[in-house]
Every structure is written in structure tokens, then in C-alpha cells.
Amino acid sequence: MLFRQVFSFTSITSGGHEAVMNIIVLGFIFLSQQCGQSICQKASKPNIVMVMSDAFDGRLSFDPGSKLVQLPYTNYLRQLGSTFLNAYTNSPICCPSRAAMWSGQFVHLTQSWNNYKCLDGNATTWMDLLKENGYRTKMIGKLDYTSGAHSVSNRVEAWTRDVQFLLRQEGRPVSELVGNKSTVKIMSKDWENTDKATQWIHQTAAPTTPEPFALYLGLNLPHPYKTESLGPTAGGSTFRTSPYWLTKVNSDLISVPKWLPLAAMHPVDYYSTFTKNCSGVFTDDEVKSIRAFYYAMCAEADAMLGQVISALRETGVLNNTVVIFTADHGELAMEHRQFYKMSMFEGSSHVPLLIMGPGLISGQQVNQLVSLVDLYPTVLEIAGISAVGNLSGQSLLPLLSTSTAFPNQQQRAWAFSEYHGCNVNASTYMLRSDQWKYITYADGLSVSPQLFGEPKASDTNFSLSSYVSVTTWLKSLNIKKETNARVLVRRGFILKWHSRLAKMAGATKAKTSEFLESPPQVCFYPHLTRSGQLGAAEGRNSVLEFFFSCFSFADLTLDKDELHNVVHKFPDVQAHLDKLLRSIVDYPKVSEAVHVYNKKAFGAWRLSLGRNYNQVIGNLRWHVDWQKDALANERAIDKWLNGY
């Protein structure tokens, strides 16, 4: 009883004593560990609670990013659950990203092109399936996965991204301090929805109730606030917080991101920087302030997560509840001379994904590349429901469960994201594979691609410093790079590769027998079965493709700022990754479909306005730049629309 009173959320948020908070959270962890699985083992199905924030940089959920700001409840999930270190959005913008999460399908499959064009209102979500299978369900807060929402400016900017003009579409990013050291509730709408969620838990949840429940809470934080001073059409460019939340930020660790000179930027990145109103001069203090305020906003979102966890504990159902924390996308917070999202750089595309619950591994960090579409089959498998339809994701439960009952399932060695909305003037596709990040645009030819990742250091016997060294080594073994990979197994070269790579990676187990007996997910060779043979699909690959698909040649963390585009340095890597990407999506065809949609949608919108068109289009978020030469801008649209 005493612990319950001390842990009440009100006492935490109003006290402001970090030592007390840390003691409470540690005590919470201790009690959860003591009674963790005893209750849940009696229940047939666990409860499921998902908290999805908006614009939360996933790198803050693990070290070293977690040291920037105090996130005690994210840290609580990290200690008692699994943290995915490489989780990505499937589209770095609100509505398409959420459409992917709710449908379990990549956005090009549902044609969720922008914040206005997403899922139909009657689309089947995993929450619908939970309800059909006996779960009591509730969705509260920001949903944002169906068509028809967001501002007129937002949709028009997306439709006209191919028009040959360059207009600032956002307000200049700024920070705004409100309240005092006792001001806790800044984002009042999110707190209101969090209160609704906790009230629903108290009213619905009971350890003795036979029916499980599923709750979704969508937060707006830490998304920037609308800049009211810019008028009714303004977007969100204000990072707002109070002194209370700023005390949670470790200001000594806040860095000023490195920027490329404007002239050296990739043309698509330059377009984003300009349209986001970030091409002007920013002082170091301005940049640090924006970043500090953003981290403080993350701390406020974390406290809302804490209130939900507290309600689950107080009602006695926490130990039979799977808790998932994630976000629709990240926030650049002035990295790459940008704020907002709409980019494949890590700050924008990397999302938090932490999962804890009964029968799940505690304190685990998962390196597996995953994305938001994986949550659909994961939630269904947790609930014991068979997935239906053509899903893009894979269940993550085999990576999470303490059970050994799961069959050996080869997880994908890649994560995929795409973007077709505003502030980017070409459809963009990102493939994370191994430690490479490959970004390509439009048809793959008209806009130069980007490749990030630096080769890892190699040992003295086996250089992995470049593709050339790989092919040279193969030639020394009298193996052609086109050789069928299955031949290598028969000739025993796989075993030679293993002994050298085991040494290079510092493996503790270098014996061939131990290697072949290891499960595929912990082998150096994920395509090998327990018997050491290649699967049928992999056997058809050339030796070079097999080689690249099995081993780490690059480490994105060695270029953590993503400032060095090495696509021309490693053309064969680019060719390999582009081939893999095209096996996932015919991206030139998708880009053309988006192009056709944009023209059709804009044309219909313009026709619907009649005589009001000129006035409306001239007063959208870009009105300051538009009015400088309205006639030229209208002509540019006509030229694009009419295809000449």
C-alpha cells in the first residue's frame, strides 16, 4: 500500500526530486521482476497496450542517446523488456507511417502517398481483429491513418512538389519557454487523452476479468507546436517547453550537428532545407536551444507513458500486459540543417520500439532491422490470432519470447522506408541492409542516389576494406564471382570463410562444429540452416550476392552524421542494394503512379475552387514567397500540370 501511494503519478510529477523518482522506478522494476510471470502464466491471453508518440527520435531510447535526457519510463521498458536498436518508420511522415503500422502493409501497397491520402475509413486494422477475437478495445488520442485529414497547405505542397519553383513552406524553427519550474502539463491535449486512457484502464481492467483488453494511446508530443504568430495556415515549427522539463535535459551533452555547405548538399536535401525555412543563418545557441527544447518535449511524452504504466500497476494487470512504446517517425532537430521529418536520415527515420510483457525477454537489446509494419503480425501473434491478408511485416515475437517453442524463422536482413509527401521534390526510397543505408529517388536515374556506411576495419589475413579486396580474394581461390553459391558449400569454402571471419569478429566460438550447430539467427551466415546447407532461394544467388547478404562490410555508426555519400566509391554495393530494393518494390513504377496521382488530385482541387483558386493558393503556408511573383508561380504550375 505504501509503495502504491509513493508511486502515484501526481507525487512524481509535482515533486521534481530526481533521486526520489529513481528510487521509485527501481522499486517498480524490483517488484515487477519478483512477480513478473506468475500472474500472466494463469491468463490465456495477455492485455496489449500501445503508446505511440509523434516525432520521437528512436536513438534516445538506448545509449548513448539516452544520456541526453531523463526518460525514466522508457528506461523502465528497456530494463524489463526488449529494445530494438534498428527500428525504422515505413514513411517519415505522420499519416502514411501510421497507415503502415495499422495495416501491416508498405505504403505503396495501400497508396498512402501523403498526409491527405492514406487508408480508407473501413480498412481493417489489427485492433479490429483483436475486437473480433474477444478483446475489449479502445483507441484514444492521435490516430491519423485515414484519408482526408491535415491542412490544405500540406496536401497542395505534396501535390506540387514537381513544380519548378522553390518556396518556403514552413515557419523558421524556434524555441519557446513557457511557465515556470512547477509547470508540468504543457501539451494539454495529450495530458487530457492520457487521463482518458488511465481512466479507461481503471474502469475496464481487472485481474479477474476473463476478457483481455487492448488499448492504444496516440500522443502529439514531441511534435513541434503550431507557430501561431504566422497566422492560421502556419505549420508546426515551435519547440515549446517549461523550465520543469528542461531540468531533465543534460545540456552539457547537447551538440551542434555538423552541416554540409549548402552548395555541397544533395539536391533533394537542399530542397528540403529550403522549403523548411532552414537555409538562413542559425547561431550555435539557436541550434542548441531547439535541440534542448525538443529533448524536454520527449521527457514530457515519457511522463505520459509513465502515467499509463502506473495505471496498469495500480489495477493489478501490469504483469499480464504487453506494453509497446513506439513513434510514427523521428525528428531531425536541426541535424542536416533541417527540422521536422520527411527525410531518411537517422534523426527522422529511426523510431523507438520497446516491448515488455509476460513471457518476454527482459533487458534485451535487439540488433535486428525492423520497421513499423512488423507490429501488425507481432500484436496478432501475441494475441494468438492468425494473420490474414498479404502483410509486409514479420512477427517479432520469436525475437522477444522466452519460449523455445518457436520454429527457426529467418528474419529479414533489411528494413524499407519510402516517402512521397511534401518538402521533398522526388519520391524517396530507403533500404537499410546490414550496416549500409541506400537512398534512391524517383526512377533511379534522374536523381543521383546516396549511400551511407563506412567499411569496417579488417584483420591482417582478410581485408574487407572494399569490394575490390573481396573479388581479389575470390580470384585467389580460383572462384568466379558469378559462381553459384551452393558450389561453395560443396567445396568447403564456407568453412574457410567462417574461420577467418570468426577471428575478425572476435568470436568466442570459432570451431566449425559449434558454428554449424548454432541457430541461424546467431550464426555469421544467416542463410545457412542447422545442417549447414543453403536454402533453395539463396542457392541460386551468385557468390558475390551471397557474400554481401551474409556478412557485415560496413558500419553506419562510423559515419553517424551521415555526411559522406559513398555511392560513387562503392558502385558494386550500390548495384547490389538497388537490386535488392527492386525485389521489394518496383520503385520507378511507384514513382510514376505518385506523379500521376499528384497531377490528378491537384487538378480536381483547383477545379473545385473555381474563381477562388488564385486567392486560395496564394495564401497557403508559402504565401510570403508566393506573393513575390505570383504570376510566375501560377505559370510554373500550369506548365507542370499541362506537361510542357
Coordinates of N, CA, C and O in Angstrom, one line a residue, residues 544-623:
L544 N 29.0 -13.6 -55.0 CA 29.1 -12.2 -54.5 C 27.9 -11.7 -53.8 O 28.0 -11.1 -52.7
E545 N 26.7 -12.0 -54.4 CA 25.5 -11.6 -53.7 C 25.3 -12.3 -52.4 O 24.9 -11.8 -51.4
F546 N 25.7 -13.6 -52.3 CA 25.6 -14.4 -51.1 C 26.6 -13.8 -50.1 O 26.2 -13.7 -48.9
F547 N 27.7 -13.5 -50.5 CA 28.8 -12.9 -49.6 C 28.3 -11.6 -49.0 O 28.4 -11.4 -47.8
F548 N 27.7 -10.8 -49.8 CA 27.3 -9.5 -49.3 C 26.1 -9.6 -48.4 O 25.9 -8.9 -47.5
S549 N 25.2 -10.6 -48.7 CA 24.0 -10.8 -47.9 C 24.3 -11.4 -46.5 O 23.5 -11.3 -45.6
C550 N 25.4 -12.0 -46.4 CA 25.7 -12.8 -45.1 C 26.6 -12.0 -44.2 O 26.5 -12.3 -43.0
F551 N 27.4 -11.1 -44.6 CA 28.4 -10.5 -43.7 C 28.4 -9.0 -43.7 O 27.9 -8.4 -44.6
S552 N 28.9 -8.5 -42.6 CA 29.0 -7.0 -42.4 C 30.2 -6.5 -43.1 O 31.3 -6.8 -42.7
F553 N 30.0 -5.6 -44.0 CA 31.1 -4.9 -44.7 C 31.2 -3.5 -44.3 O 32.2 -2.8 -44.6
A554 N 30.1 -3.0 -43.7 CA 30.1 -1.5 -43.4 C 29.4 -1.3 -42.1 O 28.7 -2.1 -41.6
D555 N 29.7 -0.1 -41.5 CA 29.1 0.2 -40.3 C 28.6 1.7 -40.3 O 29.4 2.6 -40.4
L556 N 27.3 1.8 -40.3 CA 26.8 3.2 -40.4 C 27.2 4.0 -39.3 O 27.2 5.3 -39.4
T557 N 27.5 3.4 -38.1 CA 27.9 4.2 -36.9 C 29.2 4.9 -37.1 O 29.5 5.9 -36.4
L558 N 30.0 4.4 -38.1 CA 31.3 5.1 -38.4 C 31.1 6.4 -39.1 O 32.0 7.2 -39.2
D559 N 29.9 6.5 -39.7 CA 29.5 7.8 -40.3 C 28.2 8.2 -39.7 O 27.2 8.4 -40.4
K560 N 28.2 8.4 -38.4 CA 26.9 8.6 -37.7 C 26.3 9.9 -38.1 O 25.0 10.1 -37.9
D561 N 27.0 10.9 -38.6 CA 26.5 12.1 -39.0 C 25.9 12.0 -40.4 O 25.2 13.0 -40.9
E562 N 26.1 11.0 -41.1 CA 25.6 10.7 -42.5 C 26.0 11.9 -43.4 O 25.1 12.5 -44.1
L563 N 27.2 12.3 -43.4 CA 27.7 13.4 -44.2 C 28.5 12.9 -45.4 O 28.8 13.8 -46.3
H564 N 28.8 11.7 -45.5 CA 29.7 11.2 -46.5 C 29.0 10.2 -47.5 O 28.8 9.0 -47.2
N565 N 28.5 10.7 -48.6 CA 27.8 9.9 -49.6 C 28.9 9.1 -50.3 O 29.7 9.7 -51.1
V566 N 28.9 7.8 -50.2 CA 30.0 7.0 -50.8 C 29.5 6.1 -52.0 O 30.0 5.1 -52.3
V567 N 28.4 6.6 -52.6 CA 27.8 5.8 -53.7 C 28.7 5.6 -54.8 O 28.7 4.6 -55.5
H568 N 29.6 6.6 -55.1 CA 30.5 6.5 -56.3 C 31.7 5.7 -55.9 O 32.4 5.2 -56.7
K569 N 32.0 5.6 -54.6 CA 33.1 4.9 -54.1 C 32.9 3.4 -54.1 O 33.8 2.6 -54.3
F570 N 31.6 3.0 -54.0 CA 31.3 1.6 -53.9 C 30.1 1.3 -54.9 O 29.0 1.0 -54.5
P571 N 30.4 1.3 -56.2 CA 29.3 1.1 -57.2 C 28.7 -0.3 -57.1 O 27.6 -0.5 -57.4
D572 N 29.5 -1.3 -56.8 CA 29.0 -2.6 -56.7 C 28.1 -2.8 -55.5 O 27.1 -3.6 -55.6
V573 N 28.4 -2.2 -54.4 CA 27.5 -2.2 -53.3 C 26.2 -1.5 -53.7 O 25.1 -2.1 -53.4
Q574 N 26.3 -0.4 -54.3 CA 25.0 0.3 -54.8 C 24.2 -0.6 -55.7 O 23.0 -0.7 -55.6
A575 N 24.9 -1.3 -56.6 CA 24.2 -2.2 -57.6 C 23.5 -3.3 -56.8 O 22.4 -3.7 -57.2
H576 N 24.2 -3.9 -55.9 CA 23.6 -5.0 -55.1 C 22.4 -4.5 -54.3 O 21.4 -5.2 -54.3
L577 N 22.5 -3.4 -53.6 CA 21.4 -2.9 -52.8 C 20.2 -2.4 -53.7 O 19.1 -2.6 -53.3
D578 N 20.5 -1.9 -54.8 CA 19.4 -1.5 -55.7 C 18.7 -2.7 -56.3 O 17.5 -2.6 -56.4
K579 N 19.4 -3.7 -56.5 CA 18.7 -5.0 -57.0 C 17.9 -5.5 -55.9 O 16.7 -6.0 -56.1
L580 N 18.3 -5.5 -54.6 CA 17.5 -6.0 -53.5 C 16.3 -5.1 -53.3 O 15.2 -5.6 -53.1
L581 N 16.5 -3.8 -53.5 CA 15.4 -2.8 -53.3 C 14.3 -3.1 -54.4 O 13.1 -3.1 -54.1
R582 N 14.7 -3.3 -55.6 CA 13.8 -3.6 -56.7 C 13.1 -4.9 -56.5 O 12.0 -5.1 -57.1
S583 N 13.6 -5.8 -55.7 CA 12.9 -7.1 -55.4 C 11.8 -6.8 -54.4 O 10.9 -7.7 -54.3
I584 N 11.9 -5.7 -53.7 CA 10.9 -5.4 -52.7 C 9.8 -4.5 -53.3 O 8.6 -4.7 -53.1
V585 N 10.2 -3.6 -54.1 CA 9.3 -2.6 -54.7 C 9.8 -2.2 -56.1 O 11.0 -1.9 -56.3
D586 N 8.9 -2.1 -57.1 CA 9.3 -1.6 -58.4 C 9.2 -0.1 -58.3 O 8.2 0.5 -58.6
Y587 N 10.2 0.5 -57.7 CA 10.1 1.9 -57.3 C 10.0 2.9 -58.5 O 9.3 3.9 -58.3
P588 N 10.5 2.7 -59.7 CA 10.2 3.6 -60.8 C 8.7 3.6 -61.1 O 8.2 4.7 -61.4
K589 N 8.1 2.4 -61.1 CA 6.7 2.4 -61.3 C 5.9 3.1 -60.3 O 4.9 3.8 -60.6
V590 N 6.2 2.9 -59.0 CA 5.5 3.6 -57.9 C 5.7 5.1 -58.1 O 4.7 5.9 -57.9
S591 N 6.9 5.6 -58.4 CA 7.1 7.0 -58.5 C 6.3 7.6 -59.6 O 5.7 8.7 -59.5
E592 N 6.1 6.9 -60.7 CA 5.3 7.3 -61.8 C 3.8 7.4 -61.3 O 3.1 8.3 -61.7
A593 N 3.4 6.4 -60.6 CA 2.0 6.4 -60.1 C 1.7 7.6 -59.2 O 0.6 8.2 -59.2
V594 N 2.7 7.9 -58.3 CA 2.5 9.1 -57.5 C 2.5 10.4 -58.3 O 1.7 11.3 -58.0
H595 N 3.3 10.4 -59.3 CA 3.3 11.6 -60.2 C 2.0 11.8 -60.9 O 1.4 12.9 -60.9
V596 N 1.4 10.7 -61.4 CA 0.1 10.8 -62.0 C -1.0 11.2 -61.0 O -1.9 12.0 -61.2
Y597 N -0.9 10.6 -59.8 CA -1.9 10.9 -58.7 C -1.8 12.4 -58.4 O -2.9 13.1 -58.2
N598 N -0.6 12.9 -58.2 CA -0.4 14.3 -57.8 C -1.1 15.3 -58.8 O -1.8 16.2 -58.4
K599 N -0.9 15.0 -60.1 CA -1.5 15.9 -61.1 C -3.0 15.8 -61.1 O -3.7 16.8 -61.1
K600 N -3.5 14.6 -61.0 CA -4.9 14.4 -61.0 C -5.6 15.0 -59.7 O -6.6 15.7 -59.8
A601 N -5.0 14.8 -58.6 CA -5.6 15.3 -57.3 C -5.5 16.9 -57.3 O -6.5 17.5 -56.9
F602 N -4.4 17.4 -57.8 CA -4.3 18.9 -57.8 C -5.3 19.5 -58.8 O -6.0 20.5 -58.5
G603 N -5.4 18.9 -60.0 CA -6.3 19.4 -61.0 C -7.7 19.4 -60.5 O -8.5 20.3 -60.7
A604 N -8.1 18.3 -59.8 CA -9.5 18.3 -59.3 C -9.7 19.3 -58.2 O -10.8 19.9 -58.1
W605 N -8.7 19.5 -57.3 CA -8.8 20.5 -56.3 C -8.9 21.9 -56.9 O -9.8 22.7 -56.4
R606 N -8.1 22.2 -57.9 CA -8.2 23.5 -58.5 C -9.5 23.8 -59.2 O -10.1 24.9 -59.0
L607 N -10.1 22.8 -59.8 CA -11.4 22.9 -60.5 C -12.5 23.2 -59.4 O -13.4 23.9 -59.7
S608 N -12.3 22.5 -58.3 CA -13.4 22.7 -57.2 C -13.4 24.1 -56.7 O -14.4 24.5 -56.1
L609 N -12.3 24.8 -56.8 CA -12.3 26.2 -56.2 C -12.8 27.2 -57.2 O -13.2 28.3 -56.7
G610 N -12.9 26.9 -58.4 CA -13.4 27.9 -59.4 C -12.7 29.2 -59.4 O -11.5 29.2 -59.4
R611 N -13.4 30.3 -59.2 CA -12.8 31.6 -59.3 C -11.9 31.9 -58.0 O -11.2 32.9 -58.0
N612 N -12.1 31.2 -57.0 CA -11.4 31.4 -55.8 C -10.0 30.8 -55.8 O -9.2 31.0 -54.8
Y613 N -9.6 30.1 -56.8 CA -8.3 29.4 -56.9 C -7.1 30.3 -56.6 O -6.3 30.0 -55.8
N614 N -7.0 31.4 -57.4 CA -5.9 32.3 -57.2 C -5.7 32.8 -55.8 O -4.6 32.9 -55.3
Q615 N -6.8 33.2 -55.2 CA -6.7 33.7 -53.8 C -6.3 32.6 -52.8 O -5.5 32.9 -52.0
V616 N -6.9 31.4 -53.0 CA -6.6 30.4 -52.0 C -5.2 29.9 -52.1 O -4.4 29.8 -51.1
I617 N -4.7 29.7 -53.4 CA -3.3 29.1 -53.5 C -2.3 30.1 -53.1 O -1.2 29.8 -52.6
G618 N -2.6 31.4 -53.2 CA -1.6 32.4 -52.9 C -1.6 32.7 -51.4 O -0.7 33.5 -51.0
N619 N -2.4 32.1 -50.6 CA -2.5 32.4 -49.2 C -2.3 31.1 -48.3 O -2.7 31.1 -47.2
L620 N -1.6 30.1 -48.9 CA -1.2 28.9 -48.2 C 0.1 29.2 -47.4 O 0.5 30.4 -47.3
R621 N 0.7 28.2 -46.8 CA 1.8 28.4 -46.0 C 3.0 29.1 -46.7 O 3.8 29.7 -46.1
W622 N 3.0 29.0 -48.0 CA 4.1 29.6 -48.8 C 3.8 31.0 -49.2 O 4.5 31.5 -50.1
H623 N 2.8 31.6 -48.6 CA 2.3 32.9 -49.1 C 3.3 34.0 -49.2 O 3.3 34.9 -50.1

